[in-house]
PDB file of C-alpha atoms in Angstrom:
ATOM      1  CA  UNK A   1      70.809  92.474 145.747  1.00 52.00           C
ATOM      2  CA  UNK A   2      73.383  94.165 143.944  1.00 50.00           C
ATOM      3  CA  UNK A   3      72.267  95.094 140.380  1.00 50.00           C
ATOM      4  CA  UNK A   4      74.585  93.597 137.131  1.00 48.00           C
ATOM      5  CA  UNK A   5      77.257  95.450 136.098  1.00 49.00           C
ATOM      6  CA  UNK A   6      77.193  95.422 132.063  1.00 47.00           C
ATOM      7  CA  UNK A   7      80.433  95.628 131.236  1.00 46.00           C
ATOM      8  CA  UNK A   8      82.023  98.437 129.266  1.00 48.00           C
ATOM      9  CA  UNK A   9      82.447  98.211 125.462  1.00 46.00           C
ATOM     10  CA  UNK A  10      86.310  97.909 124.751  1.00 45.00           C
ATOM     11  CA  UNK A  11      87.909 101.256 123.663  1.00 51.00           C
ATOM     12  CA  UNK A  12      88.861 100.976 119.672  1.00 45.00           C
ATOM     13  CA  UNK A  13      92.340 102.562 118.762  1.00 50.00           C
ATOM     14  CA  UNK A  14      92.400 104.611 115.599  1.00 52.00           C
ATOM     15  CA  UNK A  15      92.212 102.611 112.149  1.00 51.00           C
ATOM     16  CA  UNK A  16      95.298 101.487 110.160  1.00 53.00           C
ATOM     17  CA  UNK A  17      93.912 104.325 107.409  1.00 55.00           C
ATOM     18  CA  UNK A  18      93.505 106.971 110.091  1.00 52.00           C
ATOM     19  CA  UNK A  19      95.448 109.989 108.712  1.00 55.00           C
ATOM     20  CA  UNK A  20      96.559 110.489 111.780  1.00 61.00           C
ATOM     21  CA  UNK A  21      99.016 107.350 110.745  1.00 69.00           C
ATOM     22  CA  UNK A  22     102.074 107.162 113.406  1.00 87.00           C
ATOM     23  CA  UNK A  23     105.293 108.462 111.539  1.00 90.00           C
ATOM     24  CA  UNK A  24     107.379 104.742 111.326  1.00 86.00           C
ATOM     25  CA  UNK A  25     104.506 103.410 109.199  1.00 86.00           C
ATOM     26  CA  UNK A  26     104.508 106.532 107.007  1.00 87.00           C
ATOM     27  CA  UNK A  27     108.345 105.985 106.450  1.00 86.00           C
ATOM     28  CA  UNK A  28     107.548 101.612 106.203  1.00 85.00           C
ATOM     29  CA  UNK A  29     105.750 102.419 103.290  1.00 86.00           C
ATOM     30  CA  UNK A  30     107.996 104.750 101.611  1.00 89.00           C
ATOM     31  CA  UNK A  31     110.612 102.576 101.794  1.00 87.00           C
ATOM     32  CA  UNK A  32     108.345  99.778  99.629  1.00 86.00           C
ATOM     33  CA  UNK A  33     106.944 102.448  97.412  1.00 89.00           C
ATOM     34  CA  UNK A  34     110.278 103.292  96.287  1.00 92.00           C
ATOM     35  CA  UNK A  35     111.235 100.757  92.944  1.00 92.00           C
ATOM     36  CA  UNK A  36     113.125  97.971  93.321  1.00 95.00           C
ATOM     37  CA  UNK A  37     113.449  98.350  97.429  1.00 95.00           C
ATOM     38  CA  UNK A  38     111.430  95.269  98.361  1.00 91.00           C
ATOM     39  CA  UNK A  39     113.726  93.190  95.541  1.00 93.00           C
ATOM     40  CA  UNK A  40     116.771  94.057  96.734  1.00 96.00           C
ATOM     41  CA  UNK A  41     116.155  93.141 100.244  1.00 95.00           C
ATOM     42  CA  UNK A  42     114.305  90.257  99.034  1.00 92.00           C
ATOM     43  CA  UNK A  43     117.520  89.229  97.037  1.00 96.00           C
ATOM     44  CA  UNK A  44     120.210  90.190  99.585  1.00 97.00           C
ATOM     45  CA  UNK A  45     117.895  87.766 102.026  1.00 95.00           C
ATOM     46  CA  UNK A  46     119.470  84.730  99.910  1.00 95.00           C
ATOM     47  CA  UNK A  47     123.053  85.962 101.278  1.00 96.00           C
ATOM     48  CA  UNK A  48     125.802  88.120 100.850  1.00 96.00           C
ATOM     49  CA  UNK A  49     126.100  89.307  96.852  1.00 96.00           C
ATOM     50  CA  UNK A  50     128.485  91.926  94.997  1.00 95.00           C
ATOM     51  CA  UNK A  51     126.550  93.764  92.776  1.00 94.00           C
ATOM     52  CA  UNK A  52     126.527  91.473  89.858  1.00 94.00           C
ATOM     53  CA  UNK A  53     124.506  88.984  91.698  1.00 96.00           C
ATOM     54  CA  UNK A  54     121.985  91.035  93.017  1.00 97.00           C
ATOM     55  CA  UNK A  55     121.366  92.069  89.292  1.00 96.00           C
ATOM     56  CA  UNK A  56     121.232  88.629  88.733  1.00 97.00           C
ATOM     57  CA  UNK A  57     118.718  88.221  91.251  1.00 97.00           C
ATOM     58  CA  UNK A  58     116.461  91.233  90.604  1.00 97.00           C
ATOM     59  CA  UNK A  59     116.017  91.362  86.499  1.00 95.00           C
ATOM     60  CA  UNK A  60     115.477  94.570  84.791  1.00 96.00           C
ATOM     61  CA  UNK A  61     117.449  96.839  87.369  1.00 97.00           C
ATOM     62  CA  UNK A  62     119.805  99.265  85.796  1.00 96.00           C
ATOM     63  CA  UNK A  63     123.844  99.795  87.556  1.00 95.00           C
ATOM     64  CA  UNK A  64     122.925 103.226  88.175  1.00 96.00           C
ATOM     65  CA  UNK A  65     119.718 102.121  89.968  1.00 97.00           C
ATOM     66  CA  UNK A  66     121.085  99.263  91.955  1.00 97.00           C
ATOM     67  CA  UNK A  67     123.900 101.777  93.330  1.00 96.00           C
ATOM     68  CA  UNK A  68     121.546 104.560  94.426  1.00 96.00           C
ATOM     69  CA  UNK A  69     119.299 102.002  96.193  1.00 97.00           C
ATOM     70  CA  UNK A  70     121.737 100.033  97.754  1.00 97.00           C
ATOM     71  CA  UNK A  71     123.316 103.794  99.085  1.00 96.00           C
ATOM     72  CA  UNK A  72     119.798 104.439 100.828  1.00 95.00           C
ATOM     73  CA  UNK A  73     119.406 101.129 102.124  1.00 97.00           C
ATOM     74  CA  UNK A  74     123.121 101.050 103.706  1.00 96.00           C
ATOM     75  CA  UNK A  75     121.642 105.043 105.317  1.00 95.00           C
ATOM     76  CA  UNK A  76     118.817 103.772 106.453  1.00 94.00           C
ATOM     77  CA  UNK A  77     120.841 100.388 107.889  1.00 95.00           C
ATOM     78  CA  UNK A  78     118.586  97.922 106.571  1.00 96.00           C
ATOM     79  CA  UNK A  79     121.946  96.899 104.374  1.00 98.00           C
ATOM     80  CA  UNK A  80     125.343  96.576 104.814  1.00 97.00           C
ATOM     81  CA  UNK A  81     128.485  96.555 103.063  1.00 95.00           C
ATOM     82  CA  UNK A  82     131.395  94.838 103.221  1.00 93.00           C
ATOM     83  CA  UNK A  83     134.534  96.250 101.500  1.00 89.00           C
ATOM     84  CA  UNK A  84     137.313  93.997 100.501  1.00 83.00           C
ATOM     85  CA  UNK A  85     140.527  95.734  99.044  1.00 82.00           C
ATOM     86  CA  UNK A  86     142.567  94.568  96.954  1.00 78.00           C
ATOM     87  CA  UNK A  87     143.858  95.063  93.197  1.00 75.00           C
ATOM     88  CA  UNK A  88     140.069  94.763  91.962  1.00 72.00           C
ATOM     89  CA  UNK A  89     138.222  95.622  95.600  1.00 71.00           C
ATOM     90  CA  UNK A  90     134.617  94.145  95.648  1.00 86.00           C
ATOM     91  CA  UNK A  91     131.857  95.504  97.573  1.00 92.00           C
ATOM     92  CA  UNK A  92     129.674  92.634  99.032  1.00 95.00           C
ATOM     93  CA  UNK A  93     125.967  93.789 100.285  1.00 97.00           C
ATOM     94  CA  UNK A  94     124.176  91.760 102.622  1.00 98.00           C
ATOM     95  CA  UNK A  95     121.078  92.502 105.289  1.00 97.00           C
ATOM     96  CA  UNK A  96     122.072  93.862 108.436  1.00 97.00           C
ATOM     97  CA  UNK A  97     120.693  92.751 111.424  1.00 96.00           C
ATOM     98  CA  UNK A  98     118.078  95.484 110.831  1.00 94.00           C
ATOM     99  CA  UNK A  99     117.077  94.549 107.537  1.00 95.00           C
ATOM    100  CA  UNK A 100     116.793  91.074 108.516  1.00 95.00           C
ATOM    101  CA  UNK A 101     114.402  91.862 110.786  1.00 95.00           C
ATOM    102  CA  UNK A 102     112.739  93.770 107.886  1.00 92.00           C
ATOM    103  CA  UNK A 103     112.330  90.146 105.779  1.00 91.00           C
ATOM    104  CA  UNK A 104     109.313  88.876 108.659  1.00 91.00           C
ATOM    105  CA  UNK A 105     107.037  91.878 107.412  1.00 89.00           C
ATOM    106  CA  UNK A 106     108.322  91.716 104.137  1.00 87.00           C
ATOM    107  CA  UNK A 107     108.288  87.833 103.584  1.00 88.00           C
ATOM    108  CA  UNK A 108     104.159  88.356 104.829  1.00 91.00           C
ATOM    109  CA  UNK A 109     103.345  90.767 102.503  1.00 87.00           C
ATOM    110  CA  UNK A 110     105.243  88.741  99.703  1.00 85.00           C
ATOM    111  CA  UNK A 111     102.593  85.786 100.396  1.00 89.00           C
ATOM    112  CA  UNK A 112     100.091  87.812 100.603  1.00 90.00           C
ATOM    113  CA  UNK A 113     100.998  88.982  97.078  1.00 88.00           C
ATOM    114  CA  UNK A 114     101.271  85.654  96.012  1.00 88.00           C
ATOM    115  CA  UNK A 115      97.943  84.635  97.418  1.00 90.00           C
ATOM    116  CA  UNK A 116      96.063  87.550  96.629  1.00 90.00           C
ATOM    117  CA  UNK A 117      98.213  89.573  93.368  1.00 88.00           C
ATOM    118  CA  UNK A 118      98.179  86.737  91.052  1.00 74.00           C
ATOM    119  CA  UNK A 119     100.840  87.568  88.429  1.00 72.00           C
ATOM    120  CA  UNK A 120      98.765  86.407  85.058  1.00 61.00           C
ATOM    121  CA  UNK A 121      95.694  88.528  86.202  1.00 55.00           C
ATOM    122  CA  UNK A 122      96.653  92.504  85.416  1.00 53.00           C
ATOM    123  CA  UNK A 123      95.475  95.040  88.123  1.00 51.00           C
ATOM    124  CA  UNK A 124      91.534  95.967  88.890  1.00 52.00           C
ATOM    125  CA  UNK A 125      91.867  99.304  86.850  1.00 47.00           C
ATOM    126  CA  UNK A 126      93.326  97.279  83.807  1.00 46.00           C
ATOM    127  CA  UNK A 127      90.132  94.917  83.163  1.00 46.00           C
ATOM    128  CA  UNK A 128      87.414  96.218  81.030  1.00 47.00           C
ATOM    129  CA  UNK A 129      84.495  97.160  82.933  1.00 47.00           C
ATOM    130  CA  UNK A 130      82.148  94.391  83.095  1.00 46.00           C
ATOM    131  CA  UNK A 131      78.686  94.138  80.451  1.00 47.00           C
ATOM    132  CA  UNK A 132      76.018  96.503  81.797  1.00 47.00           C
ATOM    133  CA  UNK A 133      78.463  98.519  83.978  1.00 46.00           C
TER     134      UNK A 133
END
């Protein structure tokens, strides 16, 4: 009678907080740790906009700001732009097929956020420690 093979425990890949992180995920979150990133895509994924309406869309951003992160987001290719000329040329911004790939991560961690970030409750480090503690 043969005797029972037990079978072998499955082989466990390194953890997501392994600091032996591969280099795309390293650059994934520098991209969203740099201000206003994660906006801008998130505004440009309601369509095309000139500069004017993405300000619209992401409150508080500064011209100066806007233009240096749309420049590293057309580098990258997650945006692109669309000159028109003309007597007053407009630039129009919109996701390229990159960055529209970009919005499925994105539009995840966004309800996560929403879910788990609440906006009227300020961060753990904010709260006074509770009695006793």
């Amino acid at each position: 009678m043969p005797t029972p093979q037990h079978p072998q425990p499955a082989r466990r890949t390194a953890h997501p907080q392994s600091t032996d992180a591969s280099p795309a995920i390293a650059q994934a979150f520098t991209l969203l740790s740099r201000r206003w990133n994660g906006l801008i895509l998130m505004a440009l994924a309601k369509g095309p906009a000139d500069s004017a309406q993405i300000r619209e869309r992401v409150p508080g951003i500064s011209n100066r700001m806007l233009t240096q992160r749309l420049q590293e987001l057309t580098a990258i290719d997650l945006v692109a732009q669309d000159v028109r000329p003309g007597l007053a040329s407009r630039t129009r911004y919109a996701l390229s097929p990159h960055g529209n790939a970009f919005l499925i991560p994105l539009a995840v961690l966004f309800l996560w956020a929403e879910d788990h970030l609440p906006a009227s409750r300020p961060p753990a480090s904010d709260q006074p420690a509770a009695p006793g503690h």
